[in-house]
Amino acid sequence: QMVLRESGGGSVQAGGSLRVSCEANRPTYSRGFVGWFRQAPGKEREGVATIKRDDGNTSYADSVKGRFAITQDISKNTVYLQMNSLKPEDTAMYYCAATGFYRVVTDNLDPDEYTYWGQGTQVTVSS
């Protein structure tokens, strides 16, 4: 059973920074992805950033490019999301997720591609 646990959310003023972490209780699929997603009240869940476990390739939503950075520490089964220059519109519940074993992913920013999900951590950015 894959369990993901997020930590590091909180409240910050616009322009500030936060780093959230996602720790898995076991290694994720070596050829799969771990991603960060967010969901604001009344909105659909959207992909923010993803990283491929074997080669470290990353993808970002246009809205966060240049501000957010996703990294991984494979030895700790942990993925990080560094968020800089935060804006009020970044306010949301942030979830990490991992793709299922042996799944072939066609759109790594699509939440439907992900099988395992954490409980989420709240990020609030005030103006």
Short mmCIF file of N, CA and C in Angstrom, two decimals:
data_model
loop_
_atom_site.label_atom_id
_atom_site.label_comp_id
_atom_site.label_asym_id
_atom_site.label_seq_id
_atom_site.Cartn_x
_atom_site.Cartn_y
_atom_site.Cartn_z
N GLN A 1 0.84 -1.18 0.00
CA GLN A 1 0.00 0.00 0.00
C GLN A 1 0.88 1.24 0.00
N MET A 2 0.66 2.08 -0.98
CA MET A 2 1.43 3.32 -1.09
C MET A 2 0.73 4.40 -0.29
N VAL A 3 1.46 5.02 0.60
CA VAL A 3 0.93 6.12 1.40
C VAL A 3 1.80 7.35 1.17
N LEU A 4 1.16 8.45 0.84
CA LEU A 4 1.87 9.72 0.63
C LEU A 4 1.44 10.70 1.71
N ARG A 5 2.41 11.43 2.21
CA ARG A 5 2.10 12.39 3.26
C ARG A 5 2.75 13.73 2.94
N GLU A 6 1.90 14.75 2.86
CA GLU A 6 2.39 16.09 2.59
C GLU A 6 2.66 16.84 3.89
N SER A 7 3.56 17.77 3.82
CA SER A 7 3.83 18.64 4.96
C SER A 7 4.38 19.96 4.44
N GLY A 8 4.34 20.98 5.29
CA GLY A 8 5.00 22.24 4.96
C GLY A 8 4.10 23.35 4.48
N GLY A 9 2.81 23.11 4.38
CA GLY A 9 1.93 24.20 3.97
C GLY A 9 1.83 25.26 5.05
N GLY A 10 1.11 26.32 4.75
CA GLY A 10 0.94 27.38 5.73
C GLY A 10 0.43 28.64 5.09
N SER A 11 0.58 29.73 5.82
CA SER A 11 0.13 31.04 5.35
C SER A 11 1.32 31.94 5.12
N VAL A 12 1.23 32.71 4.05
CA VAL A 12 2.34 33.60 3.70
C VAL A 12 1.76 34.80 2.96
N GLN A 13 2.47 35.91 3.02
CA GLN A 13 2.04 37.08 2.27
C GLN A 13 2.49 36.97 0.81
N ALA A 14 1.79 37.69 -0.04
CA ALA A 14 2.14 37.70 -1.46
C ALA A 14 3.60 38.10 -1.63
N GLY A 15 4.26 37.39 -2.54
CA GLY A 15 5.68 37.61 -2.76
C GLY A 15 6.57 36.72 -1.94
N GLY A 16 5.99 36.03 -0.97
CA GLY A 16 6.76 35.16 -0.11
C GLY A 16 6.99 33.79 -0.70
N SER A 17 7.60 32.92 0.10
CA SER A 17 7.97 31.58 -0.35
C SER A 17 7.52 30.53 0.66
N LEU A 18 7.28 29.34 0.15
CA LEU A 18 6.99 28.18 0.98
C LEU A 18 7.58 26.96 0.28
N ARG A 19 7.92 25.96 1.09
CA ARG A 19 8.30 24.68 0.51
C ARG A 19 7.42 23.60 1.13
N VAL A 20 6.80 22.82 0.27
CA VAL A 20 6.01 21.68 0.73
C VAL A 20 6.72 20.40 0.35
N SER A 21 6.51 19.39 1.18
CA SER A 21 7.19 18.11 1.00
C SER A 21 6.16 16.99 0.88
N CYS A 22 6.54 15.97 0.16
CA CYS A 22 5.70 14.79 0.00
C CYS A 22 6.58 13.56 0.23
N GLU A 23 6.30 12.85 1.29
CA GLU A 23 7.07 11.66 1.62
C GLU A 23 6.23 10.42 1.39
N ALA A 24 6.78 9.47 0.66
CA ALA A 24 6.12 8.19 0.43
C ALA A 24 6.67 7.15 1.39
N ASN A 25 5.83 6.20 1.74
CA ASN A 25 6.26 5.17 2.69
C ASN A 25 7.05 4.06 2.02
N ARG A 26 7.15 4.11 0.70
CA ARG A 26 7.92 3.13 -0.06
C ARG A 26 8.29 3.78 -1.39
N PRO A 27 9.25 3.25 -2.12
CA PRO A 27 9.60 3.84 -3.39
C PRO A 27 8.43 3.84 -4.36
N THR A 28 8.26 4.93 -5.07
CA THR A 28 7.25 4.98 -6.12
C THR A 28 7.79 4.26 -7.36
N TYR A 29 6.92 4.06 -8.31
CA TYR A 29 7.28 3.35 -9.54
C TYR A 29 8.48 4.03 -10.20
N SER A 30 9.50 3.28 -10.51
CA SER A 30 10.75 3.87 -10.98
C SER A 30 10.59 4.61 -12.29
N ARG A 31 9.65 4.21 -13.12
CA ARG A 31 9.43 4.89 -14.40
C ARG A 31 8.20 5.79 -14.36
N GLY A 32 7.69 6.00 -13.16
CA GLY A 32 6.48 6.79 -13.03
C GLY A 32 6.76 8.24 -12.63
N PHE A 33 5.69 8.92 -12.31
CA PHE A 33 5.75 10.34 -11.97
C PHE A 33 5.22 10.55 -10.55
N VAL A 34 5.76 11.57 -9.93
CA VAL A 34 5.16 12.14 -8.73
C VAL A 34 4.83 13.58 -9.07
N GLY A 35 3.64 13.99 -8.70
CA GLY A 35 3.21 15.33 -9.05
C GLY A 35 2.59 16.07 -7.90
N TRP A 36 2.57 17.37 -8.04
CA TRP A 36 1.85 18.24 -7.12
C TRP A 36 0.64 18.80 -7.86
N PHE A 37 -0.49 18.77 -7.18
CA PHE A 37 -1.74 19.26 -7.72
C PHE A 37 -2.34 20.21 -6.69
N ARG A 38 -3.26 21.04 -7.14
CA ARG A 38 -3.92 21.93 -6.19
C ARG A 38 -5.38 22.09 -6.55
N GLN A 39 -6.14 22.40 -5.53
CA GLN A 39 -7.56 22.60 -5.72
C GLN A 39 -8.03 23.73 -4.82
N ALA A 40 -8.54 24.77 -5.46
CA ALA A 40 -9.11 25.89 -4.73
C ALA A 40 -10.60 25.67 -4.60
N PRO A 41 -11.24 26.28 -3.61
CA PRO A 41 -12.69 26.11 -3.43
C PRO A 41 -13.45 26.46 -4.70
N GLY A 42 -14.34 25.56 -5.10
CA GLY A 42 -15.16 25.80 -6.28
C GLY A 42 -14.47 25.57 -7.61
N LYS A 43 -13.23 25.12 -7.56
CA LYS A 43 -12.49 24.90 -8.80
C LYS A 43 -12.07 23.44 -8.91
N GLU A 44 -11.76 23.04 -10.13
CA GLU A 44 -11.29 21.68 -10.36
C GLU A 44 -9.84 21.54 -9.91
N ARG A 45 -9.48 20.31 -9.59
CA ARG A 45 -8.09 20.03 -9.25
C ARG A 45 -7.23 20.20 -10.51
N GLU A 46 -6.10 20.85 -10.35
CA GLU A 46 -5.23 21.10 -11.50
C GLU A 46 -3.80 20.68 -11.21
N GLY A 47 -3.12 20.27 -12.27
CA GLY A 47 -1.72 19.90 -12.14
C GLY A 47 -0.85 21.13 -12.00
N VAL A 48 0.12 21.07 -11.09
CA VAL A 48 1.02 22.18 -10.84
C VAL A 48 2.43 21.85 -11.35
N ALA A 49 2.95 20.72 -10.93
CA ALA A 49 4.31 20.33 -11.31
C ALA A 49 4.47 18.83 -11.14
N THR A 50 5.26 18.24 -12.02
CA THR A 50 5.51 16.80 -11.92
C THR A 50 6.99 16.52 -12.15
N ILE A 51 7.41 15.38 -11.64
CA ILE A 51 8.79 14.95 -11.84
C ILE A 51 8.81 13.45 -12.11
N LYS A 52 9.61 13.06 -13.07
CA LYS A 52 9.72 11.64 -13.42
C LYS A 52 10.83 11.04 -12.58
N ARG A 53 10.53 9.93 -11.96
CA ARG A 53 11.43 9.40 -10.94
C ARG A 53 12.77 8.96 -11.53
N ASP A 54 12.78 8.37 -12.69
CA ASP A 54 14.03 7.77 -13.16
C ASP A 54 14.99 8.79 -13.77
N ASP A 55 14.46 9.82 -14.44
CA ASP A 55 15.39 10.76 -15.08
C ASP A 55 15.27 12.19 -14.56
N GLY A 56 14.33 12.41 -13.66
CA GLY A 56 14.21 13.74 -13.06
C GLY A 56 13.60 14.80 -13.96
N ASN A 57 13.07 14.39 -15.11
CA ASN A 57 12.43 15.38 -15.99
C ASN A 57 11.23 16.01 -15.29
N THR A 58 11.07 17.30 -15.47
CA THR A 58 10.01 18.03 -14.79
C THR A 58 9.07 18.69 -15.79
N SER A 59 7.84 18.91 -15.34
CA SER A 59 6.84 19.64 -16.10
C SER A 59 6.13 20.60 -15.16
N TYR A 60 5.72 21.73 -15.71
CA TYR A 60 5.05 22.74 -14.89
C TYR A 60 3.84 23.30 -15.62
N ALA A 61 2.84 23.66 -14.83
CA ALA A 61 1.73 24.43 -15.37
C ALA A 61 2.25 25.81 -15.75
N ASP A 62 1.66 26.39 -16.79
CA ASP A 62 2.11 27.72 -17.24
C ASP A 62 2.02 28.75 -16.12
N SER A 63 1.03 28.60 -15.27
CA SER A 63 0.79 29.60 -14.23
C SER A 63 1.88 29.64 -13.16
N VAL A 64 2.72 28.60 -13.09
CA VAL A 64 3.74 28.56 -12.04
C VAL A 64 5.17 28.53 -12.59
N LYS A 65 5.30 28.45 -13.91
CA LYS A 65 6.64 28.39 -14.51
C LYS A 65 7.47 29.60 -14.10
N GLY A 66 8.70 29.33 -13.71
CA GLY A 66 9.59 30.39 -13.28
C GLY A 66 9.45 30.77 -11.82
N ARG A 67 8.40 30.26 -11.16
CA ARG A 67 8.19 30.57 -9.73
C ARG A 67 8.30 29.34 -8.85
N PHE A 68 7.86 28.20 -9.35
CA PHE A 68 7.87 26.96 -8.58
C PHE A 68 8.94 26.02 -9.12
N ALA A 69 9.46 25.20 -8.23
CA ALA A 69 10.44 24.20 -8.65
C ALA A 69 10.18 22.89 -7.91
N ILE A 70 10.08 21.80 -8.66
CA ILE A 70 9.88 20.48 -8.07
C ILE A 70 11.20 19.73 -8.12
N THR A 71 11.53 19.09 -7.00
CA THR A 71 12.76 18.31 -6.91
C THR A 71 12.46 17.02 -6.14
N GLN A 72 13.40 16.11 -6.18
CA GLN A 72 13.19 14.85 -5.47
C GLN A 72 14.47 14.40 -4.78
N ASP A 73 14.28 13.69 -3.69
CA ASP A 73 15.37 13.00 -3.01
C ASP A 73 14.97 11.54 -2.96
N ILE A 74 15.47 10.78 -3.92
CA ILE A 74 15.05 9.39 -4.06
C ILE A 74 15.42 8.58 -2.82
N SER A 75 16.54 8.89 -2.21
CA SER A 75 16.97 8.13 -1.03
C SER A 75 16.00 8.28 0.13
N LYS A 76 15.22 9.37 0.11
CA LYS A 76 14.25 9.63 1.18
C LYS A 76 12.82 9.41 0.70
N ASN A 77 12.64 8.95 -0.52
CA ASN A 77 11.28 8.79 -1.09
C ASN A 77 10.48 10.08 -0.92
N THR A 78 11.11 11.20 -1.17
CA THR A 78 10.49 12.49 -0.90
C THR A 78 10.60 13.40 -2.13
N VAL A 79 9.52 14.10 -2.39
CA VAL A 79 9.46 15.10 -3.45
C VAL A 79 9.11 16.43 -2.82
N TYR A 80 9.77 17.48 -3.29
CA TYR A 80 9.58 18.81 -2.75
C TYR A 80 9.01 19.74 -3.81
N LEU A 81 8.27 20.73 -3.35
CA LEU A 81 7.82 21.79 -4.23
C LEU A 81 8.21 23.11 -3.57
N GLN A 82 9.19 23.78 -4.16
CA GLN A 82 9.58 25.10 -3.70
C GLN A 82 8.75 26.13 -4.42
N MET A 83 8.05 26.96 -3.67
CA MET A 83 7.14 27.94 -4.25
C MET A 83 7.64 29.34 -3.89
N ASN A 84 8.01 30.09 -4.89
CA ASN A 84 8.50 31.45 -4.71
C ASN A 84 7.57 32.46 -5.36
N SER A 85 7.72 33.71 -4.99
CA SER A 85 6.89 34.78 -5.58
C SER A 85 5.41 34.40 -5.55
N LEU A 86 4.97 33.93 -4.41
CA LEU A 86 3.60 33.45 -4.29
C LEU A 86 2.60 34.57 -4.49
N LYS A 87 1.47 34.20 -5.09
CA LYS A 87 0.39 35.12 -5.38
C LYS A 87 -0.88 34.65 -4.67
N PRO A 88 -1.80 35.56 -4.42
CA PRO A 88 -3.06 35.13 -3.78
C PRO A 88 -3.76 34.03 -4.57
N GLU A 89 -3.63 34.03 -5.88
CA GLU A 89 -4.29 33.00 -6.69
C GLU A 89 -3.63 31.62 -6.56
N ASP A 90 -2.51 31.55 -5.86
CA ASP A 90 -1.90 30.24 -5.55
C ASP A 90 -2.55 29.58 -4.34
N THR A 91 -3.43 30.31 -3.67
CA THR A 91 -4.10 29.75 -2.49
C THR A 91 -4.93 28.53 -2.89
N ALA A 92 -4.70 27.43 -2.22
CA ALA A 92 -5.39 26.18 -2.54
C ALA A 92 -4.94 25.09 -1.56
N MET A 93 -5.63 23.97 -1.62
CA MET A 93 -5.13 22.76 -0.99
C MET A 93 -4.19 22.10 -1.99
N TYR A 94 -3.00 21.79 -1.54
CA TYR A 94 -1.99 21.17 -2.40
C TYR A 94 -1.87 19.70 -2.06
N TYR A 95 -1.95 18.88 -3.10
CA TYR A 95 -1.87 17.44 -2.95
C TYR A 95 -0.67 16.91 -3.72
N CYS A 96 -0.04 15.89 -3.18
CA CYS A 96 0.92 15.17 -4.01
C CYS A 96 0.30 13.83 -4.40
N ALA A 97 0.77 13.32 -5.51
CA ALA A 97 0.23 12.09 -6.05
C ALA A 97 1.31 11.35 -6.82
N ALA A 98 1.13 10.05 -6.92
CA ALA A 98 2.07 9.21 -7.65
C ALA A 98 1.30 8.33 -8.63
N THR A 99 1.91 8.12 -9.78
CA THR A 99 1.27 7.24 -10.75
C THR A 99 1.40 5.79 -10.32
N GLY A 100 0.50 4.97 -10.83
CA GLY A 100 0.49 3.56 -10.47
C GLY A 100 1.63 2.80 -11.12
N PHE A 101 1.91 1.65 -10.57
CA PHE A 101 3.00 0.82 -11.09
C PHE A 101 2.65 0.31 -12.49
N TYR A 102 3.61 0.48 -13.37
CA TYR A 102 3.55 0.02 -14.76
C TYR A 102 2.59 0.82 -15.62
N ARG A 103 2.02 1.88 -15.07
CA ARG A 103 1.11 2.70 -15.86
C ARG A 103 1.89 3.51 -16.89
N VAL A 104 1.38 3.54 -18.12
CA VAL A 104 1.96 4.37 -19.17
C VAL A 104 1.21 5.70 -19.15
N VAL A 105 1.90 6.75 -18.87
CA VAL A 105 1.29 8.07 -18.70
C VAL A 105 1.37 8.86 -19.99
N THR A 106 0.25 9.45 -20.39
CA THR A 106 0.25 10.27 -21.61
C THR A 106 0.23 11.76 -21.30
N ASP A 107 -0.34 12.13 -20.16
CA ASP A 107 -0.38 13.54 -19.77
C ASP A 107 -0.04 13.63 -18.30
N ASN A 108 1.20 13.93 -17.98
CA ASN A 108 1.62 13.84 -16.58
C ASN A 108 1.10 14.95 -15.70
N LEU A 109 0.43 15.95 -16.26
CA LEU A 109 -0.20 16.98 -15.45
C LEU A 109 -1.70 16.73 -15.26
N ASP A 110 -2.19 15.63 -15.78
CA ASP A 110 -3.60 15.28 -15.65
C ASP A 110 -3.82 14.50 -14.36
N PRO A 111 -4.62 14.99 -13.44
CA PRO A 111 -4.84 14.27 -12.19
C PRO A 111 -5.35 12.84 -12.39
N ASP A 112 -6.08 12.61 -13.46
CA ASP A 112 -6.64 11.28 -13.70
C ASP A 112 -5.57 10.22 -13.96
N GLU A 113 -4.35 10.64 -14.26
CA GLU A 113 -3.26 9.69 -14.50
C GLU A 113 -2.69 9.14 -13.19
N TYR A 114 -3.09 9.69 -12.06
CA TYR A 114 -2.46 9.37 -10.79
C TYR A 114 -3.33 8.46 -9.94
N THR A 115 -2.68 7.51 -9.30
CA THR A 115 -3.39 6.49 -8.53
C THR A 115 -3.34 6.75 -7.03
N TYR A 116 -2.20 7.18 -6.55
CA TYR A 116 -2.00 7.33 -5.11
C TYR A 116 -1.98 8.82 -4.76
N TRP A 117 -2.71 9.16 -3.71
CA TRP A 117 -2.86 10.55 -3.33
C TRP A 117 -2.62 10.75 -1.84
N GLY A 118 -2.04 11.89 -1.51
CA GLY A 118 -1.94 12.27 -0.12
C GLY A 118 -3.20 12.98 0.32
N GLN A 119 -3.19 13.40 1.59
CA GLN A 119 -4.36 14.05 2.17
C GLN A 119 -4.40 15.54 1.90
N GLY A 120 -3.29 16.10 1.50
CA GLY A 120 -3.25 17.51 1.16
C GLY A 120 -2.71 18.39 2.27
N THR A 121 -2.19 19.53 1.86
CA THR A 121 -1.72 20.54 2.80
C THR A 121 -2.15 21.90 2.28
N GLN A 122 -2.67 22.73 3.17
CA GLN A 122 -3.24 24.01 2.77
C GLN A 122 -2.14 25.06 2.60
N VAL A 123 -2.23 25.79 1.50
CA VAL A 123 -1.36 26.94 1.25
C VAL A 123 -2.26 28.16 1.07
N THR A 124 -2.03 29.17 1.89
CA THR A 124 -2.82 30.39 1.83
C THR A 124 -1.90 31.58 1.62
N VAL A 125 -2.18 32.35 0.58
CA VAL A 125 -1.36 33.52 0.26
C VAL A 125 -2.25 34.76 0.39
N SER A 126 -1.86 35.65 1.25
CA SER A 126 -2.65 36.86 1.47
C SER A 126 -2.03 38.04 0.72
N SER A 127 -2.90 38.94 0.32
CA SER A 127 -2.43 40.10 -0.46
C SER A 127 -2.00 41.24 0.45
#
